[in-house]
Amino acid sequence: MAEHRKRARGAAAAAAAGLLAVAGCAPGGGEGPAGGGDLAGVQLKVAAKWTGVEQDNFEEVLAGFEEQTGATVSYEPTGEDTGAYLGPKIEAGEPPDVALLPQPGLLAEYAEQDALVPLEGDAAAALEENYTDYWRELGSVDGEAYGILLKAAHKSIVWYRPDAFEAAGVQPPSTWDDMVGTTASTLSDSGTVPFAMCGASGWTLTDWFENVYLSHAGPEKYDRLTAHEIPWTDDSVVQTLETLADVWGEKDFMAGGTDGAVQTDFPTCVSQVYGQQDAAMVFEADFVAANAAEAGAAVGEDALAFPFPAVGEEPPVVVGGDIAVAMSENEGTQELLAYLASPEAQSTWAGLGGYLSANSQVESSAYADEFTQELAQTILDAGENVRYDMSDQVPSRFGATEGRGMWSILQDFLRDPGDPEATAEDLEAAAKEAS
Amino acid sequence: MADTPQPPPGAAQGAPPGAEDEERAGTLGPPRWLSLVFLLPALLFLGAYMVYPILFSVYRSLWDAAGTQFVWFDNYAEMFTSPGTFIALRNNAVWVVVAPIVVTVAGLIFAVLTERIRWATAFKLVVFMPMAVSFLASGVIFRLVYEQDPERGLANAVITTVQDTVSPAGAYPDARPREEGDLPALPGGGYRAPGEVSAGQGVAIGLVGVAPDDLPGDAAPAAEPRPGGPDAITGTVWLDFTPGGGGEEGAVDPEEKGLPGMEVRLVSGGEVRATARTAPDGSFAFEDVGSGAHTVQLSERNFTPPYAGVTWLGPTLVTPAIIGAYLWVWAGFAMVLIAAGLAAIPRDALEAARVDGATEWQVFRRVTVPLLSPVLMVVFVTLMIYVLKIFDLVFVIAPGSVQADANVLALEMWRVAFGINDQGLGSALAVFLLVLVIPAMVFQIRRFRREGS
């Protein structure tokens, strides 16, 4: 029901935007809405991977820009593989004006190819005002700012089914040892498989690795490994893999055993927990909420989440997200970016739901529900220790390609976690090859 | 690039009239330039969509990933040294050898058999129907068919149903002792109560790992294990887990239930003396056990896990599984072509063979197949060309974690060109694929020529 209503709202907004655009084009329609209409007649293209409700919400945010400026913004969905969509467009010299890149690695690649336009004017100022140093650096290549982290995904939470926890008499764990020890074994004793794994989707495995690594080795080492300043054969990597084997090596801890874990993709693993109720926990980002709701659970009641437990001293906070970049010098491109980076636009978006901002000016009260407010607060609180998803920062052929690099090596490790050293060597070899 | 179709018949047949034109130049028929004018649209189209892309791919394959540096044959060297290409090449070889043969044979069998049945057209329609489904949709269908979970995957649902009828699963596949070693495991599965018992004693066997919903409906609160009569050994098998936690481990707590229907054996001297089944409250009793020490065992039959089915989409079976899907799609195509060929076979040849006393098998083997061989060849070679460039089914059916194991050249090309954005290496792979298709194409074109003349 809620979804329908949102869709309808999106449609209404789009229709309104269409009317405005017509008004903007009409002869003599000089007096535009507040903000000028100074971009009347300008056509902009924005490409991102969002579809469905996410697309509707984003279009509603874009409608705000159309209203302010009179420009027409059209949205193109890129499909799951943004790189595969943009690559040929760049080669052909017809990229969209603004693209949402899912990986900083891609940003660096395109910046090297001169396919990006650096942020200027209002857009650069908006980045400066609203974002902390870490996020500014993340979107920069060689000191030049290109990108704005527009939509964040909180990747350090474990989703669970409270009724399964209740039946087993366990509480959400706060340390890794508790989670793989008491919590998992008690759940297993009670007849519920502790974890659903999404092994067929390689990126979920890299997320496991990153969280354990960040908490185990600390943010500094995390950055050095990301930059490949320390080799993947480093002890910290081997120890992280050994830690992961606490879960990955226990076939009784994973729904469907090892075979099931490797073959289950995201979001099937979510429905294993909330739909079929075959397992008690699934680790993935905040966006699991949408899939849990689809599987029939009421988020906040039947579907709850706890922070990824601390492996070392501090629990990790890993964030992913989509970075907005300018790919053309067309009129209005920088204005659109400035608008998107503004707290107003992002607060609107936050109110629509399914959105998390890394903007320090967006207050947590802007979010529609308590859960998202808490998530936003953890990002703001973790401050300097937040890290962006590692696999998305390394070259994409190592960190973000189906059947290659980290994805396939960690899948092999999930299939047989017997030899962490050999896996670390494989990772090192793949990292070298990709750099 | 690689999917160069056969040149339209017009191109091949255009030559002879042209040659004749030259002989009769200036005499009869339309002028030579007119034929060129008529050919022009086709030529332009072929040039823009066939020749130019091929040439550009060859050219692009000599440049690096970004397209800025000329690297000669580095991409080809990289291609032949990368392990990814080897797996792809190996799988392509399997595909080219197995798929056309299997599909042609299946088509032949369907075609010959449908000749003899009543509802031949209806049957043909059904077999041919998958051709009307797009490869992508077929892939999605078979991705589901091959799903591991028998609740979702059709293939495993069939297999597990058959298997579980033949050897049914135990009532408690998930039940296990709390800690490994609490109850010593028996060599063939099943568990043994620790220590030895003799008449007059009671045994408590606590198990965990059974979800409350999985308990049989008649399960009742577990009975406290009490010593029975002087000649009896009694005991309780129960679920040693209090819902919601709490409860004392190893003791029967009020909320804990018995495990009914558990097969319990009394063993002494290596022989089974008696077998009993637990009551709804989990209690069991062996009467008149006599003197001496016994052990109490839980039979392995209680714990037989349900058959999990075949791991179709694991690294080993994924390619055969996808070939199965390919067969489903293409069998109809082979059948229709072969059936058409079959209809054209002179009936008198078959009649003559039968009159001479040949059995039906001999007629099929010695007369039908040889007469059909030109058609079979066309089907086979056409399939070979299609199989070489197989992409969609592999892309859709293989889950991400086995995509590398199911890889084929066309998929590798896509993965390289658009996955890691190296269009240089991708073009090299495309050119390689083209080279592999050429022999089959040449063969096909020659055949058409021979048939035309």
Coordinates of C-alpha atoms in Angstrom, one line a residue, chain A residues 7-396:
Chain A
R7 CA 4.6 5.8 -6.6
A8 CA 1.5 7.8 -7.0
R9 CA 3.1 10.8 -5.3
G10 CA 6.2 10.4 -7.5
A11 CA 3.9 10.4 -10.6
A12 CA 2.1 13.4 -9.4
A13 CA 5.4 15.2 -8.8
A14 CA 6.6 14.2 -12.3
A15 CA 3.4 15.5 -13.8
A16 CA 3.8 18.7 -11.9
A17 CA 7.3 19.0 -13.1
G18 CA 6.1 18.5 -16.7
L19 CA 3.6 21.3 -16.3
L20 CA 6.2 23.6 -15.0
A21 CA 8.6 22.7 -17.8
V22 CA 5.8 23.6 -20.3
A23 CA 5.1 26.8 -18.4
G24 CA 8.8 27.6 -18.6
C25 CA 8.8 27.1 -22.4
A26 CA 5.6 29.0 -23.0
P27 CA 6.3 32.3 -24.8
G28 CA 6.1 35.2 -22.5
G29 CA 6.1 33.0 -19.4
G30 CA 8.7 35.2 -18.0
E31 CA 7.8 35.2 -14.3
G32 CA 9.1 31.8 -13.2
P33 CA 8.8 30.4 -9.6
A34 CA 11.0 31.7 -6.9
G35 CA 14.7 31.0 -7.5
G36 CA 14.5 32.5 -11.0
G37 CA 13.6 30.0 -13.8
D38 CA 17.0 31.2 -15.0
L39 CA 17.6 27.8 -16.5
A40 CA 14.3 27.6 -18.4
G41 CA 14.6 25.4 -21.5
V42 CA 17.8 23.8 -20.3
Q43 CA 17.7 20.0 -20.6
L44 CA 19.8 17.9 -18.3
K45 CA 20.3 14.2 -18.1
V46 CA 21.0 12.4 -14.8
A47 CA 22.0 8.7 -14.7
A48 CA 21.9 6.5 -11.7
K49 CA 21.3 2.8 -11.0
W50 CA 18.1 3.4 -8.9
T51 CA 14.8 1.9 -10.1
G52 CA 11.3 1.5 -8.5
V53 CA 10.7 3.4 -5.3
E54 CA 14.3 4.7 -5.1
Q55 CA 13.9 6.2 -8.6
D56 CA 10.5 7.7 -7.7
N57 CA 12.0 9.4 -4.6
F58 CA 15.0 10.7 -6.5
E59 CA 12.8 12.1 -9.3
E60 CA 10.8 13.8 -6.6
V61 CA 14.0 15.5 -5.4
L62 CA 14.9 16.4 -8.9
A63 CA 11.4 17.9 -9.4
G64 CA 12.4 20.4 -6.7
F65 CA 15.3 21.6 -8.8
E66 CA 13.1 21.8 -11.9
E67 CA 10.7 23.9 -9.8
Q68 CA 13.4 26.3 -8.6
T69 CA 15.1 26.8 -12.0
G70 CA 12.8 25.9 -14.7
A71 CA 15.3 23.3 -16.2
T72 CA 14.1 19.9 -17.3
V73 CA 15.9 17.0 -15.8
S74 CA 15.5 13.6 -17.3
Y75 CA 16.5 10.5 -15.4
E76 CA 18.1 7.5 -17.0
P77 CA 18.5 4.2 -15.1
T78 CA 21.8 2.6 -15.8
G79 CA 21.0 -0.9 -14.7
E80 CA 23.0 -2.7 -12.1
D81 CA 26.3 -2.2 -13.7
T82 CA 26.9 1.5 -13.9
G83 CA 30.4 1.1 -15.3
A84 CA 29.1 -1.0 -18.2
Y85 CA 26.5 1.6 -18.9
L86 CA 28.8 4.7 -18.8
G87 CA 31.9 3.2 -20.5
P88 CA 30.4 3.0 -24.0
K89 CA 28.7 6.4 -23.5
I90 CA 32.0 8.0 -22.6
E91 CA 33.7 6.3 -25.5
A92 CA 31.0 7.7 -27.8
G93 CA 31.3 11.2 -26.3
E94 CA 27.7 11.3 -25.1
P95 CA 27.8 10.9 -21.4
P96 CA 24.9 12.1 -19.2
D97 CA 25.4 15.5 -17.5
V98 CA 25.4 14.1 -14.0
A99 CA 26.1 10.5 -13.1
L100 CA 25.8 8.8 -9.8
L101 CA 28.9 6.5 -9.5
P102 CA 28.6 3.6 -7.1
Q103 CA 32.4 3.4 -6.6
P104 CA 35.1 6.0 -6.0
G105 CA 37.3 3.6 -7.9
L106 CA 35.2 4.4 -11.0
L107 CA 35.6 8.1 -10.2
A108 CA 39.3 7.8 -10.2
E109 CA 39.3 5.9 -13.5
Y110 CA 37.1 8.4 -15.2
A111 CA 39.0 11.4 -13.8
E112 CA 42.1 9.9 -15.3
Q113 CA 40.4 9.5 -18.7
D114 CA 39.3 13.2 -18.5
A115 CA 35.7 12.1 -18.6
L116 CA 34.8 14.2 -15.5
V117 CA 34.4 17.9 -15.0
P118 CA 35.7 19.3 -11.6
L119 CA 33.2 20.9 -9.2
E120 CA 33.0 24.6 -9.6
G121 CA 31.2 27.6 -8.1
D122 CA 28.2 26.8 -6.0
A123 CA 28.7 23.0 -6.3
A124 CA 32.3 23.3 -4.9
A125 CA 31.1 25.7 -2.2
A126 CA 28.2 23.3 -1.2
L127 CA 30.7 20.4 -0.9
E128 CA 33.0 22.6 1.3
E129 CA 30.2 23.8 3.5
N130 CA 28.3 20.6 4.0
Y131 CA 30.7 17.7 4.1
T132 CA 33.7 16.7 6.3
D133 CA 37.2 16.3 5.2
Y134 CA 37.0 12.6 4.7
W135 CA 34.1 12.8 2.3
R136 CA 35.8 15.7 0.4
E137 CA 38.9 13.6 -0.1
L138 CA 36.9 10.6 -1.1
G139 CA 35.5 12.5 -4.1
S140 CA 38.8 14.1 -5.1
V141 CA 41.6 12.9 -7.4
D142 CA 45.0 14.6 -7.1
G143 CA 43.5 17.4 -5.0
E144 CA 40.8 18.2 -7.5
A145 CA 37.3 17.8 -6.2
Y146 CA 35.0 15.9 -8.6
G147 CA 32.4 14.1 -6.5
I148 CA 29.8 14.5 -3.8
L149 CA 28.7 11.5 -1.8
L150 CA 25.0 11.9 -2.3
K151 CA 23.3 8.8 -1.0
A152 CA 25.0 6.8 1.7
A153 CA 24.5 3.2 2.6
H154 CA 25.3 2.1 6.2
K155 CA 27.1 -1.2 5.8
S156 CA 27.8 -2.0 9.4
I157 CA 24.6 -3.5 10.6
V158 CA 23.4 -7.0 11.2
W159 CA 19.7 -7.7 10.6
Y160 CA 18.0 -10.2 12.8
R161 CA 14.6 -11.7 13.5
P162 CA 13.6 -10.8 17.1
D163 CA 11.2 -13.7 17.5
A164 CA 14.1 -16.2 16.7
F165 CA 16.2 -14.4 19.2
E166 CA 13.4 -14.5 21.8
A167 CA 12.8 -18.2 21.2
A168 CA 16.5 -18.9 21.8
G169 CA 16.7 -16.5 24.7
V170 CA 19.6 -14.5 23.3
Q171 CA 20.2 -10.8 23.1
P172 CA 21.9 -8.9 20.2
P173 CA 25.7 -9.4 20.7
S174 CA 28.1 -6.5 21.1
T175 CA 31.3 -8.4 20.3
W176 CA 32.2 -10.7 17.5
D177 CA 33.1 -13.4 19.9
D178 CA 29.7 -13.2 21.5
M179 CA 28.1 -13.3 18.1
V180 CA 29.9 -16.3 16.8
G181 CA 30.0 -17.9 20.2
T182 CA 27.0 -17.8 22.5
T183 CA 24.5 -16.1 20.2
A184 CA 25.2 -18.4 17.2
S185 CA 25.5 -21.6 19.1
T186 CA 22.4 -21.0 21.2
L187 CA 20.4 -20.1 18.1
S188 CA 21.6 -23.3 16.6
D189 CA 20.7 -25.3 19.7
S190 CA 17.2 -23.8 19.6
G191 CA 16.9 -25.2 16.0
T192 CA 17.3 -22.0 14.1
V193 CA 20.2 -21.6 11.7
P194 CA 22.1 -18.4 12.8
F195 CA 23.0 -16.8 9.5
A196 CA 21.7 -16.5 6.0
M197 CA 24.6 -15.8 3.6
C198 CA 24.4 -14.0 0.3
G199 CA 27.6 -15.6 -1.1
A200 CA 26.5 -15.6 -4.8
S201 CA 26.6 -11.8 -4.6
G202 CA 30.3 -11.2 -4.2
W203 CA 30.0 -7.7 -2.8
T204 CA 28.3 -8.9 0.3
L205 CA 31.4 -11.0 1.1
T206 CA 33.7 -8.0 0.6
D207 CA 31.4 -6.1 3.1
W208 CA 32.0 -8.9 5.7
F209 CA 35.7 -8.6 5.1
E210 CA 35.8 -4.8 5.4
N211 CA 33.9 -4.7 8.6
V212 CA 36.0 -7.3 10.3
Y213 CA 39.2 -5.8 8.9
L214 CA 38.3 -2.2 10.0
S215 CA 37.5 -3.3 13.5
H216 CA 40.4 -5.6 13.8
A217 CA 43.2 -3.6 12.2
G218 CA 41.9 0.0 12.7
P219 CA 41.2 2.8 10.2
E220 CA 44.8 3.6 9.5
K221 CA 45.7 0.2 8.3
Y222 CA 42.4 0.1 6.5
D223 CA 43.4 3.1 4.4
R224 CA 46.9 1.7 3.8
L225 CA 45.5 -1.6 2.6
T226 CA 43.0 0.2 0.4
A227 CA 45.8 2.1 -1.2
H228 CA 47.8 -1.1 -1.4
E229 CA 50.6 0.3 0.6
I230 CA 50.7 -2.8 2.6
P231 CA 50.4 -6.2 0.8
W232 CA 47.3 -8.4 1.1
T233 CA 49.6 -11.1 2.5
D234 CA 49.9 -8.9 5.7
D235 CA 49.2 -10.7 8.9
S236 CA 46.2 -8.5 9.6
V237 CA 44.5 -9.8 6.4
V238 CA 45.2 -13.4 7.3
Q239 CA 43.9 -12.9 10.8
T240 CA 40.7 -11.2 9.4
L241 CA 40.2 -14.2 7.1
E242 CA 40.7 -16.6 10.1
T243 CA 38.1 -14.5 12.0
L244 CA 35.7 -14.8 9.1
A245 CA 36.1 -18.5 9.1
D246 CA 34.4 -18.5 12.6
V247 CA 31.2 -18.2 10.6
W248 CA 32.2 -19.2 7.1
G249 CA 33.8 -22.4 8.2
E250 CA 30.7 -23.6 10.2
K251 CA 28.3 -25.1 7.7
D252 CA 25.7 -25.5 10.5
F253 CA 25.8 -21.8 11.0
M254 CA 24.7 -21.0 7.5
A255 CA 21.4 -21.6 5.9
G256 CA 21.7 -24.3 3.3
G257 CA 25.2 -25.2 4.5
T258 CA 28.2 -24.2 2.5
D259 CA 26.6 -24.9 -0.9
G260 CA 23.5 -22.9 0.0
A261 CA 25.7 -20.0 1.3
V262 CA 27.7 -19.8 -2.0
Q263 CA 24.7 -20.1 -4.3
T264 CA 22.3 -17.7 -2.5
D265 CA 22.3 -14.2 -3.9
F266 CA 21.2 -11.0 -2.4
P267 CA 18.2 -10.4 -1.8
T268 CA 17.3 -14.1 -1.6
C269 CA 19.3 -14.3 1.6
V270 CA 17.1 -11.6 3.1
S271 CA 13.9 -13.6 2.3
Q272 CA 15.5 -16.6 3.9
V273 CA 15.5 -14.7 7.2
Y274 CA 12.2 -12.8 6.9
G275 CA 10.3 -14.8 4.4
Q276 CA 11.0 -18.5 4.8
Q277 CA 12.3 -17.9 8.3
D278 CA 15.1 -20.4 7.7
A279 CA 17.7 -18.3 9.5
A280 CA 18.0 -15.7 12.3
M281 CA 20.5 -13.1 11.0
V282 CA 21.6 -11.7 7.8
F283 CA 24.4 -9.2 7.5
E284 CA 24.1 -6.4 5.0
A285 CA 23.5 -2.7 4.7
D286 CA 20.5 -0.5 5.7
F287 CA 18.9 -1.0 2.4
V288 CA 17.9 -4.5 3.5
A289 CA 14.9 -2.8 5.1
A290 CA 13.3 -2.6 1.6
N291 CA 13.9 -6.3 0.9
A292 CA 12.7 -7.3 4.4
A293 CA 9.5 -5.4 3.9
E294 CA 9.1 -7.2 0.5
A295 CA 9.5 -10.5 2.3
G296 CA 6.6 -9.6 4.5
A297 CA 8.3 -8.4 7.7
A298 CA 7.4 -5.1 9.4
V299 CA 10.7 -3.2 9.7
G300 CA 11.1 -2.1 13.3
E301 CA 9.0 -4.9 14.6
D302 CA 9.7 -8.3 12.9
A303 CA 12.9 -7.0 11.4
L304 CA 15.5 -5.3 13.6
A305 CA 19.2 -4.7 13.3
F306 CA 22.1 -4.3 15.6
P307 CA 25.5 -2.6 14.9
F308 CA 28.2 -4.9 13.5
P309 CA 29.9 -6.2 16.6
A310 CA 33.4 -5.1 17.5
V311 CA 36.1 -7.6 16.5
G312 CA 38.9 -5.5 17.9
E313 CA 38.4 -2.5 20.2
E314 CA 35.9 -0.4 18.3
P315 CA 32.9 -1.6 16.3
P316 CA 33.4 -0.7 12.6
V317 CA 31.4 1.9 10.7
V318 CA 31.7 1.2 7.0
V319 CA 29.7 3.3 4.6
G320 CA 29.0 2.8 0.9
G321 CA 27.1 5.1 -1.4
D322 CA 26.6 6.8 -4.7
I323 CA 28.8 9.7 -5.7
A324 CA 27.4 12.4 -7.9
V325 CA 29.8 13.7 -10.6
A326 CA 29.6 16.1 -13.5
M327 CA 30.3 14.6 -16.8
S328 CA 29.6 17.5 -19.1
E329 CA 30.1 21.3 -19.1
N330 CA 26.6 22.0 -20.2
E331 CA 24.7 24.8 -18.6
G332 CA 23.0 23.9 -15.4
T333 CA 25.1 20.9 -14.5
Q334 CA 27.0 22.5 -11.7
E335 CA 23.8 24.2 -10.4
L336 CA 22.1 20.8 -10.3
L337 CA 25.0 19.4 -8.3
A338 CA 24.9 22.3 -5.9
Y339 CA 21.2 21.8 -5.4
L340 CA 21.7 18.0 -4.8
A341 CA 24.5 18.7 -2.2
S342 CA 22.3 21.2 -0.3
P343 CA 20.8 20.2 3.1
E344 CA 17.4 21.3 1.8
A345 CA 17.3 18.8 -1.1
Q346 CA 18.7 16.0 1.1
S347 CA 16.3 16.7 3.9
T348 CA 13.4 16.4 1.4
W349 CA 14.9 13.1 0.3
A350 CA 15.4 12.0 3.9
G351 CA 11.7 12.6 4.5
L352 CA 10.7 10.4 1.6
G353 CA 12.5 7.4 3.2
G354 CA 15.1 4.9 1.9
Y355 CA 17.7 7.5 2.1
L356 CA 20.7 8.2 4.3
S357 CA 22.9 11.3 4.0
A358 CA 26.6 11.9 4.8
N359 CA 25.9 15.6 4.8
S360 CA 26.8 17.0 8.2
Q361 CA 24.1 19.7 7.9
V362 CA 21.2 17.2 7.5
E363 CA 19.8 16.8 10.9
S364 CA 18.8 13.4 12.1
S365 CA 15.3 14.7 12.8
A366 CA 14.8 15.0 9.0
Y367 CA 14.5 11.3 8.6
A368 CA 11.1 9.7 8.6
D369 CA 11.7 6.9 11.1
E370 CA 13.6 6.4 14.3
F371 CA 15.8 3.6 12.9
T372 CA 17.2 5.7 10.1
Q373 CA 17.7 8.6 12.6
E374 CA 19.9 6.2 14.7
L375 CA 21.8 5.1 11.6
A376 CA 22.5 8.7 10.6
Q377 CA 23.6 9.5 14.1
T378 CA 26.2 6.6 14.1
I379 CA 27.8 8.0 11.0
L380 CA 27.9 11.5 12.4
D381 CA 29.2 10.1 15.8
A382 CA 31.9 7.9 14.3
G383 CA 33.3 11.0 12.7
E384 CA 37.0 10.4 11.7
N385 CA 36.7 6.6 12.0
V386 CA 34.1 6.1 9.4
R387 CA 35.4 4.4 6.3
Y388 CA 34.1 4.1 2.8
D389 CA 33.6 0.6 1.4
M390 CA 37.1 -0.7 0.5
S391 CA 36.1 -2.8 -2.4
D392 CA 34.6 0.2 -4.1
Q393 CA 37.7 2.3 -3.7
V394 CA 40.2 -0.2 -5.2
P395 CA 40.3 -0.6 -9.0
S396 CA 36.9 -2.0 -10.1

